[in-house]
């Protein structure tokens, strides 16, 4: 008896509310509302992401398989790998090979991701979403990152990840880059992937994020996103020091969930030592309504991560906070935001924007642009095109 075709969607951690988890929720919406293909979500953590994901997991528990109960009892990498392997072969036995293996996030635990790829290496289509080039390096075994340092030496972990990556057989996988800049970087590093990389922009909620007058503060700047070293949040303090020299009364808001407690404590200490407590506010709340409020308040929003794209830039632009980004995120702001290469350029552009009158025409035009390019509808249409090209639908 033939088994029903299905999609296996793997997202290593759904315990946080990050950009990858937000995009994951839109993938689920696509399978729920557009794609006529049953799906099974596999994750290694508890599900504590966005409300839509939590609701689906509660209403359709048969569509979700979490391993956090088994994993949290064992800190040793190899024990956890064996447990995952047993689970994967159990899925394989009951459901058969998937029509589609879709990896929406796998870099934080690459060994487990590659094990998923190994067990389901004969899936009809293998599709990996890559937010940045680092993901591809890790998942192919070129530059694996070790997280269980206390239990295993670095050399065996590298060898294991390379072995798993080789077993995965990336030779017939397809990749989703989140921007043209990302696609260019992938092909520059891995020229053999030509014709197997598609651009799929992350979507944003164009009904939730929109311009609003009346809350804007003339001299305020925001840094929105998880408070973590990888986000380069500390760099904002250096830039803001220069901004304060040119703009009297300037304010800086750092807003987002805490991703690293030690880093957060260090930031608080730095603010105090630099005598910035009266002008820098750190808000440790990453709920969308809180982020939106500070986007409405702020005249400028900085993106200081060196990755590609950045959905927060799109949301900020939609809310009227002019984004200033690094070159890798250029496509997320178009002609309505600004690109800076170093701290001095960030500060100079910020001072210029803060000192001039708010350009509401530019803000409204920017909202219309992001609504057309990065809406849920645009995401669904593009993903549907890609699925049809790959023969999934």
Short mmCIF file of N, CA and C in Angstrom, two decimals, residues 10-139:
data_model
loop_
_atom_site.label_atom_id
_atom_site.label_comp_id
_atom_site.label_asym_id
_atom_site.label_seq_id
_atom_site.Cartn_x
_atom_site.Cartn_y
_atom_site.Cartn_z
N UNK A 10 12.10 20.61 9.00
CA UNK A 10 13.01 20.55 10.16
C UNK A 10 13.46 21.96 10.53
N UNK A 11 13.24 22.32 11.80
CA UNK A 11 13.69 23.60 12.35
C UNK A 11 14.29 23.28 13.70
N UNK A 12 15.60 23.41 13.85
CA UNK A 12 16.25 22.83 15.02
C UNK A 12 15.75 23.37 16.36
N UNK A 13 15.46 24.67 16.45
CA UNK A 13 15.00 25.23 17.71
C UNK A 13 13.81 26.15 17.57
N UNK A 14 12.70 25.82 18.21
CA UNK A 14 11.50 26.66 18.18
C UNK A 14 11.20 27.22 19.57
N UNK A 15 12.25 27.37 20.37
CA UNK A 15 12.07 27.86 21.74
C UNK A 15 12.29 29.36 21.85
N UNK A 16 12.68 30.02 20.76
CA UNK A 16 12.96 31.45 20.78
C UNK A 16 12.08 32.16 19.75
N UNK A 17 12.02 33.50 19.87
CA UNK A 17 11.26 34.31 18.92
C UNK A 17 12.25 35.14 18.11
N UNK A 18 12.86 34.52 17.13
CA UNK A 18 13.81 35.21 16.28
C UNK A 18 13.28 35.36 14.87
N UNK A 19 14.11 35.95 14.02
CA UNK A 19 13.71 36.14 12.63
C UNK A 19 13.46 34.84 11.91
N UNK A 20 14.31 33.83 12.17
CA UNK A 20 14.15 32.53 11.51
C UNK A 20 12.84 31.87 11.92
N UNK A 21 12.46 32.04 13.19
CA UNK A 21 11.22 31.44 13.67
C UNK A 21 10.01 32.17 13.08
N UNK A 22 10.15 33.47 12.87
CA UNK A 22 9.06 34.22 12.24
C UNK A 22 8.84 33.75 10.81
N UNK A 23 9.94 33.56 10.08
CA UNK A 23 9.82 33.06 8.71
C UNK A 23 9.24 31.65 8.71
N UNK A 24 9.67 30.84 9.67
CA UNK A 24 9.13 29.48 9.80
C UNK A 24 7.61 29.51 9.92
N UNK A 25 7.08 30.46 10.68
CA UNK A 25 5.62 30.54 10.84
C UNK A 25 4.93 30.81 9.51
N UNK A 26 5.60 31.54 8.61
CA UNK A 26 5.01 31.79 7.29
C UNK A 26 5.08 30.55 6.41
N UNK A 27 6.12 29.76 6.57
CA UNK A 27 6.16 28.47 5.87
C UNK A 27 4.97 27.61 6.29
N UNK A 28 4.68 27.59 7.59
CA UNK A 28 3.54 26.81 8.06
C UNK A 28 2.23 27.35 7.49
N UNK A 29 2.10 28.66 7.44
CA UNK A 29 0.89 29.26 6.85
C UNK A 29 0.74 28.82 5.39
N UNK A 30 1.87 28.76 4.69
CA UNK A 30 1.84 28.34 3.30
C UNK A 30 1.31 26.91 3.18
N UNK A 31 1.81 26.02 4.02
CA UNK A 31 1.34 24.63 3.96
C UNK A 31 -0.11 24.51 4.41
N UNK A 32 -0.53 25.35 5.32
CA UNK A 32 -1.91 25.32 5.80
C UNK A 32 -2.88 25.91 4.78
N UNK A 33 -2.47 26.98 4.10
CA UNK A 33 -3.42 27.75 3.28
C UNK A 33 -3.25 27.57 1.78
N UNK A 34 -2.06 27.15 1.33
CA UNK A 34 -1.79 27.11 -0.11
C UNK A 34 -1.43 25.71 -0.59
N UNK A 35 -0.40 25.13 -0.02
CA UNK A 35 0.12 23.86 -0.53
C UNK A 35 -0.78 22.69 -0.15
N UNK A 36 -1.09 21.87 -1.11
CA UNK A 36 -1.90 20.68 -0.87
C UNK A 36 -0.96 19.51 -0.59
N UNK A 37 -0.27 19.59 0.54
CA UNK A 37 0.72 18.58 0.90
C UNK A 37 0.79 18.47 2.42
N UNK A 38 0.46 17.31 3.00
CA UNK A 38 0.57 17.13 4.44
C UNK A 38 2.01 17.37 4.91
N UNK A 39 2.17 17.80 6.16
CA UNK A 39 3.51 18.11 6.65
C UNK A 39 3.70 17.56 8.05
N UNK A 40 4.97 17.34 8.39
CA UNK A 40 5.37 16.96 9.74
C UNK A 40 6.53 17.85 10.15
N UNK A 41 6.39 18.57 11.26
CA UNK A 41 7.44 19.44 11.77
C UNK A 41 8.27 18.68 12.79
N UNK A 42 9.58 18.72 12.62
CA UNK A 42 10.50 18.10 13.57
C UNK A 42 11.37 19.19 14.18
N UNK A 43 11.39 19.28 15.51
CA UNK A 43 12.24 20.25 16.20
C UNK A 43 12.85 19.60 17.43
N UNK A 44 13.98 20.13 17.87
CA UNK A 44 14.71 19.54 18.99
C UNK A 44 14.39 20.22 20.32
N UNK A 45 13.56 21.25 20.29
CA UNK A 45 13.28 22.02 21.50
C UNK A 45 11.78 22.09 21.76
N UNK A 46 11.43 22.67 22.90
CA UNK A 46 10.03 22.96 23.15
C UNK A 46 9.57 24.05 22.17
N UNK A 47 8.27 24.13 21.95
CA UNK A 47 7.74 25.11 21.00
C UNK A 47 7.26 26.34 21.77
N UNK A 48 8.05 27.41 21.67
CA UNK A 48 7.73 28.65 22.39
C UNK A 48 7.94 29.84 21.47
N UNK A 49 7.70 29.63 20.18
CA UNK A 49 7.92 30.70 19.21
C UNK A 49 6.68 31.58 19.14
N UNK A 50 6.26 31.95 17.98
CA UNK A 50 5.17 32.90 17.83
C UNK A 50 3.81 32.23 18.03
N UNK A 51 2.78 33.02 18.41
CA UNK A 51 1.46 32.45 18.76
C UNK A 51 0.88 31.53 17.70
N UNK A 52 1.05 31.87 16.43
CA UNK A 52 0.49 31.03 15.37
C UNK A 52 1.08 29.63 15.41
N UNK A 53 2.39 29.53 15.65
CA UNK A 53 3.05 28.23 15.71
C UNK A 53 2.57 27.46 16.93
N UNK A 54 2.50 28.13 18.07
CA UNK A 54 2.04 27.46 19.29
C UNK A 54 0.61 26.96 19.14
N UNK A 55 -0.23 27.75 18.50
CA UNK A 55 -1.63 27.36 18.32
C UNK A 55 -1.74 26.12 17.43
N UNK A 56 -0.98 26.12 16.33
CA UNK A 56 -1.02 24.96 15.43
C UNK A 56 -0.53 23.70 16.14
N UNK A 57 0.54 23.85 16.93
CA UNK A 57 1.09 22.69 17.64
C UNK A 57 0.07 22.13 18.63
N UNK A 58 -0.75 23.00 19.19
CA UNK A 58 -1.77 22.55 20.14
C UNK A 58 -2.96 21.94 19.42
N UNK A 59 -3.37 22.54 18.31
CA UNK A 59 -4.55 22.07 17.59
C UNK A 59 -4.26 20.83 16.74
N UNK A 60 -3.01 20.73 16.24
CA UNK A 60 -2.65 19.62 15.36
C UNK A 60 -1.37 18.94 15.86
N UNK A 61 -1.42 18.33 17.04
CA UNK A 61 -0.21 17.73 17.61
C UNK A 61 0.40 16.64 16.74
N UNK A 62 -0.42 15.99 15.90
CA UNK A 62 0.09 14.94 15.02
C UNK A 62 1.01 15.50 13.93
N UNK A 63 0.99 16.83 13.74
CA UNK A 63 1.85 17.47 12.74
C UNK A 63 3.18 17.94 13.31
N UNK A 64 3.41 17.71 14.61
CA UNK A 64 4.61 18.20 15.27
C UNK A 64 5.26 17.09 16.08
N UNK A 65 6.58 17.00 15.95
CA UNK A 65 7.35 16.02 16.70
C UNK A 65 8.51 16.76 17.38
N UNK A 66 8.46 16.84 18.71
CA UNK A 66 9.51 17.54 19.47
C UNK A 66 10.31 16.52 20.27
N UNK A 67 11.60 16.81 20.41
CA UNK A 67 12.49 15.88 21.10
C UNK A 67 13.11 16.49 22.35
N UNK A 68 12.57 17.60 22.83
CA UNK A 68 13.23 18.29 23.94
C UNK A 68 13.23 17.48 25.23
N UNK A 69 12.20 16.68 25.46
CA UNK A 69 12.15 15.89 26.69
C UNK A 69 13.28 14.87 26.72
N UNK A 70 13.52 14.22 25.60
CA UNK A 70 14.59 13.23 25.53
C UNK A 70 15.96 13.89 25.56
N UNK A 71 16.06 15.06 24.92
CA UNK A 71 17.36 15.71 24.78
C UNK A 71 17.83 16.36 26.07
N UNK A 72 16.93 16.95 26.82
CA UNK A 72 17.38 17.73 27.97
C UNK A 72 17.94 16.84 29.09
N UNK A 73 17.67 15.54 29.02
CA UNK A 73 18.17 14.63 30.05
C UNK A 73 19.58 14.15 29.76
N UNK A 74 20.08 14.46 28.58
CA UNK A 74 21.42 14.01 28.22
C UNK A 74 22.20 15.15 27.57
N UNK A 75 23.31 15.53 28.21
CA UNK A 75 24.14 16.61 27.69
C UNK A 75 25.21 16.10 26.73
N UNK A 76 25.43 14.80 26.73
CA UNK A 76 26.49 14.24 25.89
C UNK A 76 26.01 14.17 24.44
N UNK A 77 26.80 14.71 23.56
CA UNK A 77 26.42 14.82 22.15
C UNK A 77 26.06 13.48 21.53
N UNK A 78 26.89 12.47 21.73
CA UNK A 78 26.68 11.20 21.04
C UNK A 78 25.40 10.51 21.50
N UNK A 79 25.05 10.63 22.78
CA UNK A 79 23.80 10.05 23.28
C UNK A 79 22.62 10.71 22.60
N UNK A 80 22.68 12.02 22.46
CA UNK A 80 21.58 12.75 21.83
C UNK A 80 21.48 12.40 20.34
N UNK A 81 22.62 12.20 19.71
CA UNK A 81 22.61 11.80 18.30
C UNK A 81 21.93 10.44 18.12
N UNK A 82 22.24 9.51 19.01
CA UNK A 82 21.64 8.18 18.92
C UNK A 82 20.13 8.27 19.13
N UNK A 83 19.70 9.08 20.08
CA UNK A 83 18.26 9.24 20.33
C UNK A 83 17.56 9.84 19.12
N UNK A 84 18.20 10.83 18.51
CA UNK A 84 17.61 11.43 17.32
C UNK A 84 17.53 10.40 16.20
N UNK A 85 18.59 9.62 16.04
CA UNK A 85 18.63 8.61 14.98
C UNK A 85 17.49 7.61 15.16
N UNK A 86 17.25 7.18 16.39
CA UNK A 86 16.15 6.25 16.65
C UNK A 86 14.81 6.86 16.27
N UNK A 87 14.63 8.13 16.61
CA UNK A 87 13.37 8.82 16.29
C UNK A 87 13.19 8.95 14.79
N UNK A 88 14.25 9.33 14.10
CA UNK A 88 14.17 9.53 12.66
C UNK A 88 13.82 8.24 11.93
N UNK A 89 14.44 7.15 12.34
CA UNK A 89 14.12 5.88 11.69
C UNK A 89 12.70 5.42 12.04
N UNK A 90 12.20 5.85 13.21
CA UNK A 90 10.82 5.57 13.54
C UNK A 90 9.86 6.30 12.59
N UNK A 91 10.18 7.56 12.30
CA UNK A 91 9.38 8.33 11.34
C UNK A 91 9.48 7.69 9.96
N UNK A 92 10.68 7.29 9.62
CA UNK A 92 10.91 6.68 8.31
C UNK A 92 10.08 5.40 8.15
N UNK A 93 10.00 4.64 9.22
CA UNK A 93 9.29 3.37 9.16
C UNK A 93 7.78 3.58 9.02
N UNK A 94 7.24 4.57 9.72
CA UNK A 94 5.79 4.77 9.70
C UNK A 94 5.32 5.64 8.54
N UNK A 95 6.13 6.64 8.15
CA UNK A 95 5.68 7.58 7.12
C UNK A 95 6.35 7.37 5.77
N UNK A 96 7.47 6.67 5.74
CA UNK A 96 8.20 6.50 4.49
C UNK A 96 9.05 7.71 4.17
N UNK A 97 9.65 7.73 3.00
CA UNK A 97 10.48 8.87 2.62
C UNK A 97 9.59 10.06 2.30
N UNK A 98 10.04 11.27 2.61
CA UNK A 98 9.21 12.45 2.35
C UNK A 98 9.26 12.89 0.89
N UNK A 99 8.18 13.47 0.45
CA UNK A 99 8.18 14.11 -0.87
C UNK A 99 9.14 15.29 -0.87
N UNK A 100 9.17 16.00 0.26
CA UNK A 100 10.03 17.17 0.42
C UNK A 100 10.67 17.15 1.79
N UNK A 101 11.98 17.35 1.84
CA UNK A 101 12.69 17.61 3.09
C UNK A 101 13.06 19.08 3.08
N UNK A 102 12.42 19.85 3.96
CA UNK A 102 12.63 21.30 4.02
C UNK A 102 13.30 21.65 5.34
N UNK A 103 14.53 22.17 5.27
CA UNK A 103 15.26 22.61 6.46
C UNK A 103 15.14 24.13 6.53
N UNK A 104 14.40 24.63 7.51
CA UNK A 104 14.23 26.07 7.64
C UNK A 104 15.24 26.70 8.58
N UNK A 105 15.84 25.89 9.46
CA UNK A 105 16.94 26.36 10.30
C UNK A 105 17.68 25.16 10.84
N UNK A 106 19.01 25.18 10.69
CA UNK A 106 19.76 24.03 11.16
C UNK A 106 21.17 24.34 11.60
N UNK A 107 21.56 25.61 11.60
CA UNK A 107 22.96 25.94 11.85
C UNK A 107 23.33 25.85 13.32
N UNK A 108 22.38 26.10 14.22
CA UNK A 108 22.74 26.12 15.64
C UNK A 108 23.08 24.73 16.17
N UNK A 109 22.58 23.68 15.52
CA UNK A 109 22.91 22.31 15.91
C UNK A 109 23.21 21.50 14.65
N UNK A 110 24.34 21.76 14.00
CA UNK A 110 24.60 21.19 12.67
C UNK A 110 24.70 19.67 12.65
N UNK A 111 25.20 19.07 13.73
CA UNK A 111 25.32 17.61 13.74
C UNK A 111 23.94 16.96 13.58
N UNK A 112 22.98 17.48 14.31
CA UNK A 112 21.63 16.92 14.25
C UNK A 112 20.99 17.19 12.90
N UNK A 113 21.23 18.36 12.36
CA UNK A 113 20.67 18.71 11.05
C UNK A 113 21.19 17.77 9.98
N UNK A 114 22.47 17.52 9.99
CA UNK A 114 23.05 16.63 8.99
C UNK A 114 22.59 15.19 9.18
N UNK A 115 22.27 14.82 10.43
CA UNK A 115 21.74 13.49 10.67
C UNK A 115 20.34 13.36 10.07
N UNK A 116 19.54 14.40 10.19
CA UNK A 116 18.22 14.42 9.55
C UNK A 116 18.39 14.26 8.04
N UNK A 117 19.33 15.01 7.48
CA UNK A 117 19.58 14.92 6.04
C UNK A 117 20.05 13.54 5.62
N UNK A 118 20.84 12.89 6.48
CA UNK A 118 21.34 11.56 6.16
C UNK A 118 20.21 10.53 6.10
N UNK A 119 19.35 10.53 7.11
CA UNK A 119 18.28 9.53 7.17
C UNK A 119 17.29 9.72 6.03
N UNK A 120 17.05 10.97 5.64
CA UNK A 120 16.08 11.24 4.57
C UNK A 120 16.78 11.74 3.30
N UNK A 121 17.97 11.22 3.05
CA UNK A 121 18.77 11.68 1.91
C UNK A 121 18.14 11.33 0.56
N UNK A 122 17.19 10.39 0.56
CA UNK A 122 16.54 10.01 -0.69
C UNK A 122 15.19 10.71 -0.88
N UNK A 123 14.94 11.78 -0.11
CA UNK A 123 13.72 12.55 -0.31
C UNK A 123 13.66 13.02 -1.76
N UNK A 124 12.47 13.10 -2.31
CA UNK A 124 12.33 13.50 -3.71
C UNK A 124 12.97 14.86 -3.97
N UNK A 125 12.77 15.79 -3.03
CA UNK A 125 13.36 17.13 -3.14
C UNK A 125 13.91 17.52 -1.78
N UNK A 126 15.15 18.03 -1.76
CA UNK A 126 15.75 18.55 -0.52
C UNK A 126 15.95 20.05 -0.69
N UNK A 127 15.40 20.80 0.24
CA UNK A 127 15.40 22.25 0.13
C UNK A 127 15.86 22.85 1.45
N UNK A 128 16.88 23.70 1.40
CA UNK A 128 17.42 24.32 2.61
C UNK A 128 17.33 25.83 2.52
N UNK A 129 16.79 26.45 3.55
CA UNK A 129 16.76 27.90 3.63
C UNK A 129 18.04 28.37 4.32
N UNK A 130 18.71 29.36 3.71
CA UNK A 130 19.98 29.84 4.22
C UNK A 130 19.92 31.35 4.47
N UNK A 131 19.83 31.79 5.73
CA UNK A 131 19.83 33.23 6.01
C UNK A 131 21.18 33.89 5.75
N UNK A 132 22.28 33.13 5.86
CA UNK A 132 23.60 33.71 5.59
C UNK A 132 24.56 32.62 5.16
N UNK A 133 25.72 33.05 4.69
CA UNK A 133 26.70 32.11 4.15
C UNK A 133 27.25 31.19 5.22
N UNK A 134 27.28 31.65 6.45
CA UNK A 134 27.78 30.84 7.55
C UNK A 134 26.99 29.54 7.68
N UNK A 135 25.68 29.63 7.45
CA UNK A 135 24.85 28.42 7.52
C UNK A 135 25.35 27.36 6.56
N UNK A 136 25.64 27.77 5.34
CA UNK A 136 26.09 26.81 4.33
C UNK A 136 27.44 26.22 4.71
N UNK A 137 28.32 27.04 5.25
CA UNK A 137 29.63 26.55 5.69
C UNK A 137 29.48 25.48 6.77
N UNK A 138 28.62 25.76 7.74
CA UNK A 138 28.45 24.83 8.85
C UNK A 138 27.80 23.53 8.39
N UNK A 139 26.72 23.65 7.63
CA UNK A 139 25.96 22.46 7.27
C UNK A 139 26.67 21.58 6.25
#
